[in-house]
Amino acid sequence: MAVNFSCSFTAFFCLALWSFTGTSGGPHVTPPHSTIRPGFPVPVNTNNPAVRKATRFGVYRYNNSSNDLFLFKESQIRKAMVQIVRGLKYMLHVEIKRTVCEKRDHSSLDSCHFQREKNLQRMLRCYFEVWITPWTHEVHIPVAHCHQDVSP
């Protein structure tokens, strides 16, 4: 699945790389006993705008592959990690909930509110892997697993 991005996302990618590598004008030297290695996944703040955008791509993938009449929307990003490998690979643990918006009527999740009718409410726990390659303007979601929470 390929999605076009604006040029501003490329600029954001450069800023993301800058923040992940920790450079601030001078050369960055990894301490000799550091556990951080290039290419290893690192935790990232779940409120990070890039994490939220990657999560939304995972939700779009779920909505496009489900046969539910209603759209689902992310309710909580529980854990997020990012790995820098030929772009950015986000590994996301997310809770999504059914909204009041029917698939045939809405295309934007931003205006959709969560379902209020008790018998229509549904929450799923999902794991998404979202690969973003800004210089080619592509997004791939090779992993999108969702399941209903069975705990009371």
mmCIF file with all atom_site columns, N, CA, C and O in Angstrom, residues 48-68:
data_model
loop_
_atom_site.group_PDB
_atom_site.id
_atom_site.type_symbol
_atom_site.label_atom_id
_atom_site.label_alt_id
_atom_site.label_comp_id
_atom_site.label_asym_id
_atom_site.label_entity_id
_atom_site.label_seq_id
_atom_site.pdbx_PDB_ins_code
_atom_site.Cartn_x
_atom_site.Cartn_y
_atom_site.Cartn_z
_atom_site.occupancy
_atom_site.B_iso_or_equiv
_atom_site.pdbx_formal_charge
_atom_site.auth_seq_id
_atom_site.auth_comp_id
_atom_site.auth_asym_id
_atom_site.auth_atom_id
_atom_site.pdbx_PDB_model_num
ATOM 1  N N  . ASN A 1 48 ? 4.146   11.525 20.202 1.00 0.00 ? 48 ASN A N  1
ATOM 2  C CA . ASN A 1 48 ? 4.921   12.065 19.094 1.00 0.00 ? 48 ASN A CA 1
ATOM 3  C C  . ASN A 1 48 ? 4.026   12.135 17.849 1.00 0.00 ? 48 ASN A C  1
ATOM 4  O O  . ASN A 1 48 ? 3.346   11.155 17.518 1.00 0.00 ? 48 ASN A O  1
ATOM 5  N N  . PRO A 1 49 ? 3.993   13.278 17.147 1.00 0.00 ? 49 PRO A N  1
ATOM 6  C CA . PRO A 1 49 ? 3.136   13.402 15.956 1.00 0.00 ? 49 PRO A CA 1
ATOM 7  C C  . PRO A 1 49 ? 3.410   12.347 14.891 1.00 0.00 ? 49 PRO A C  1
ATOM 8  O O  . PRO A 1 49 ? 2.477   11.866 14.238 1.00 0.00 ? 49 PRO A O  1
ATOM 9  N N  . ALA A 1 50 ? 4.660   11.944 14.712 1.00 0.00 ? 50 ALA A N  1
ATOM 10 C CA . ALA A 1 50 ? 4.980   10.916 13.709 1.00 0.00 ? 50 ALA A CA 1
ATOM 11 C C  . ALA A 1 50 ? 4.418   9.559  14.136 1.00 0.00 ? 50 ALA A C  1
ATOM 12 O O  . ALA A 1 50 ? 3.969   8.775  13.293 1.00 0.00 ? 50 ALA A O  1
ATOM 13 N N  . VAL A 1 51 ? 4.419   9.290  15.432 1.00 0.00 ? 51 VAL A N  1
ATOM 14 C CA . VAL A 1 51 ? 3.845   8.038  15.953 1.00 0.00 ? 51 VAL A CA 1
ATOM 15 C C  . VAL A 1 51 ? 2.338   8.048  15.724 1.00 0.00 ? 51 VAL A C  1
ATOM 16 O O  . VAL A 1 51 ? 1.755   7.052  15.294 1.00 0.00 ? 51 VAL A O  1
ATOM 17 N N  . ARG A 1 52 ? 1.708   9.172  15.990 1.00 0.00 ? 52 ARG A N  1
ATOM 18 C CA . ARG A 1 52 ? 0.255   9.276  15.790 1.00 0.00 ? 52 ARG A CA 1
ATOM 19 C C  . ARG A 1 52 ? -0.108  9.101  14.309 1.00 0.00 ? 52 ARG A C  1
ATOM 20 O O  . ARG A 1 52 ? -1.099  8.445  13.987 1.00 0.00 ? 52 ARG A O  1
ATOM 21 N N  . LYS A 1 53 ? 0.712   9.660  13.433 1.00 0.00 ? 53 LYS A N  1
ATOM 22 C CA . LYS A 1 53 ? 0.459   9.525  11.994 1.00 0.00 ? 53 LYS A CA 1
ATOM 23 C C  . LYS A 1 53 ? 0.635   8.071  11.553 1.00 0.00 ? 53 LYS A C  1
ATOM 24 O O  . LYS A 1 53 ? -0.186  7.536  10.797 1.00 0.00 ? 53 LYS A O  1
ATOM 25 N N  . ALA A 1 54 ? 1.686   7.422  12.033 1.00 0.00 ? 54 ALA A N  1
ATOM 26 C CA . ALA A 1 54 ? 1.917   6.011  11.696 1.00 0.00 ? 54 ALA A CA 1
ATOM 27 C C  . ALA A 1 54 ? 0.773   5.142  12.229 1.00 0.00 ? 54 ALA A C  1
ATOM 28 O O  . ALA A 1 54 ? 0.323   4.217  11.550 1.00 0.00 ? 54 ALA A O  1
ATOM 29 N N  . THR A 1 55 ? 0.301   5.462  13.430 1.00 0.00 ? 55 THR A N  1
ATOM 30 C CA . THR A 1 55 ? -0.825  4.723  14.008 1.00 0.00 ? 55 THR A CA 1
ATOM 31 C C  . THR A 1 55 ? -2.064  4.858  13.133 1.00 0.00 ? 55 THR A C  1
ATOM 32 O O  . THR A 1 55 ? -2.774  3.880  12.888 1.00 0.00 ? 55 THR A O  1
ATOM 33 N N  . ARG A 1 56 ? -2.310  6.055  12.649 1.00 0.00 ? 56 ARG A N  1
ATOM 34 C CA . ARG A 1 56 ? -3.489  6.272  11.806 1.00 0.00 ? 56 ARG A CA 1
ATOM 35 C C  . ARG A 1 56 ? -3.403  5.436  10.528 1.00 0.00 ? 56 ARG A C  1
ATOM 36 O O  . ARG A 1 56 ? -4.412  4.901  10.064 1.00 0.00 ? 56 ARG A O  1
ATOM 37 N N  . PHE A 1 57 ? -2.195  5.275  9.964  1.00 0.00 ? 57 PHE A N  1
ATOM 38 C CA . PHE A 1 57 ? -2.047  4.412  8.788  1.00 0.00 ? 57 PHE A CA 1
ATOM 39 C C  . PHE A 1 57 ? -2.414  2.970  9.132  1.00 0.00 ? 57 PHE A C  1
ATOM 40 O O  . PHE A 1 57 ? -3.058  2.277  8.340  1.00 0.00 ? 57 PHE A O  1
ATOM 41 N N  . GLY A 1 58 ? -2.014  2.508  10.310 1.00 0.00 ? 58 GLY A N  1
ATOM 42 C CA . GLY A 1 58 ? -2.390  1.163  10.744 1.00 0.00 ? 58 GLY A CA 1
ATOM 43 C C  . GLY A 1 58 ? -3.895  1.015  10.889 1.00 0.00 ? 58 GLY A C  1
ATOM 44 O O  . GLY A 1 58 ? -4.468  -0.002 10.491 1.00 0.00 ? 58 GLY A O  1
ATOM 45 N N  . VAL A 1 59 ? -4.536  2.038  11.437 1.00 0.00 ? 59 VAL A N  1
ATOM 46 C CA . VAL A 1 59 ? -5.996  2.014  11.595 1.00 0.00 ? 59 VAL A CA 1
ATOM 47 C C  . VAL A 1 59 ? -6.685  2.008  10.232 1.00 0.00 ? 59 VAL A C  1
ATOM 48 O O  . VAL A 1 59 ? -7.654  1.278  10.015 1.00 0.00 ? 59 VAL A O  1
ATOM 49 N N  . TYR A 1 60 ? -6.174  2.820  9.292  1.00 0.00 ? 60 TYR A N  1
ATOM 50 C CA . TYR A 1 60 ? -6.734  2.798  7.932  1.00 0.00 ? 60 TYR A CA 1
ATOM 51 C C  . TYR A 1 60 ? -6.642  1.402  7.349  1.00 0.00 ? 60 TYR A C  1
ATOM 52 O O  . TYR A 1 60 ? -7.579  0.923  6.715  1.00 0.00 ? 60 TYR A O  1
ATOM 53 N N  . ARG A 1 61 ? -5.522  0.740  7.560  1.00 0.00 ? 61 ARG A N  1
ATOM 54 C CA . ARG A 1 61 ? -5.337  -0.622 7.043  1.00 0.00 ? 61 ARG A CA 1
ATOM 55 C C  . ARG A 1 61 ? -6.383  -1.553 7.652  1.00 0.00 ? 61 ARG A C  1
ATOM 56 O O  . ARG A 1 61 ? -6.997  -2.361 6.957  1.00 0.00 ? 61 ARG A O  1
ATOM 57 N N  . TYR A 1 62 ? -6.585  -1.445 8.983  1.00 0.00 ? 62 TYR A N  1
ATOM 58 C CA . TYR A 1 62 ? -7.582  -2.288 9.622  1.00 0.00 ? 62 TYR A CA 1
ATOM 59 C C  . TYR A 1 62 ? -8.973  -2.013 9.039  1.00 0.00 ? 62 TYR A C  1
ATOM 60 O O  . TYR A 1 62 ? -9.701  -2.946 8.689  1.00 0.00 ? 62 TYR A O  1
ATOM 61 N N  . ASN A 1 63 ? -9.340  -0.739 8.945  1.00 0.00 ? 63 ASN A N  1
ATOM 62 C CA . ASN A 1 63 ? -10.668 -0.386 8.436  1.00 0.00 ? 63 ASN A CA 1
ATOM 63 C C  . ASN A 1 63 ? -10.877 -0.879 7.007  1.00 0.00 ? 63 ASN A C  1
ATOM 64 O O  . ASN A 1 63 ? -11.977 -1.328 6.657  1.00 0.00 ? 63 ASN A O  1
ATOM 65 N N  . ASN A 1 64 ? -9.844  -0.813 6.194  1.00 0.00 ? 64 ASN A N  1
ATOM 66 C CA . ASN A 1 64 ? -9.967  -1.259 4.801  1.00 0.00 ? 64 ASN A CA 1
ATOM 67 C C  . ASN A 1 64 ? -10.063 -2.777 4.670  1.00 0.00 ? 64 ASN A C  1
ATOM 68 O O  . ASN A 1 64 ? -10.592 -3.280 3.680  1.00 0.00 ? 64 ASN A O  1
ATOM 69 N N  . SER A 1 65 ? -9.579  -3.498 5.669  1.00 0.00 ? 65 SER A N  1
ATOM 70 C CA . SER A 1 65 ? -9.607  -4.958 5.566  1.00 0.00 ? 65 SER A CA 1
ATOM 71 C C  . SER A 1 65 ? -10.728 -5.600 6.383  1.00 0.00 ? 65 SER A C  1
ATOM 72 O O  . SER A 1 65 ? -10.979 -6.790 6.240  1.00 0.00 ? 65 SER A O  1
ATOM 73 N N  . SER A 1 66 ? -11.397 -4.827 7.225  1.00 0.00 ? 66 SER A N  1
ATOM 74 C CA . SER A 1 66 ? -12.475 -5.416 8.035  1.00 0.00 ? 66 SER A CA 1
ATOM 75 C C  . SER A 1 66 ? -13.808 -5.315 7.288  1.00 0.00 ? 66 SER A C  1
ATOM 76 O O  . SER A 1 66 ? -13.984 -4.470 6.418  1.00 0.00 ? 66 SER A O  1
ATOM 77 N N  . ASN A 1 67 ? -14.744 -6.159 7.687  1.00 0.00 ? 67 ASN A N  1
ATOM 78 C CA . ASN A 1 67 ? -16.070 -6.089 7.080  1.00 0.00 ? 67 ASN A CA 1
ATOM 79 C C  . ASN A 1 67 ? -17.088 -5.454 8.033  1.00 0.00 ? 67 ASN A C  1
ATOM 80 O O  . ASN A 1 67 ? -18.288 -5.596 7.846  1.00 0.00 ? 67 ASN A O  1
ATOM 81 N N  . ASP A 1 68 ? -16.589 -4.762 9.052  1.00 0.00 ? 68 ASP A N  1
ATOM 82 C CA . ASP A 1 68 ? -17.463 -4.058 9.996  1.00 0.00 ? 68 ASP A CA 1
ATOM 83 C C  . ASP A 1 68 ? -18.149 -2.903 9.270  1.00 0.00 ? 68 ASP A C  1
ATOM 84 O O  . ASP A 1 68 ? -17.568 -2.289 8.373  1.00 0.00 ? 68 ASP A O  1
#
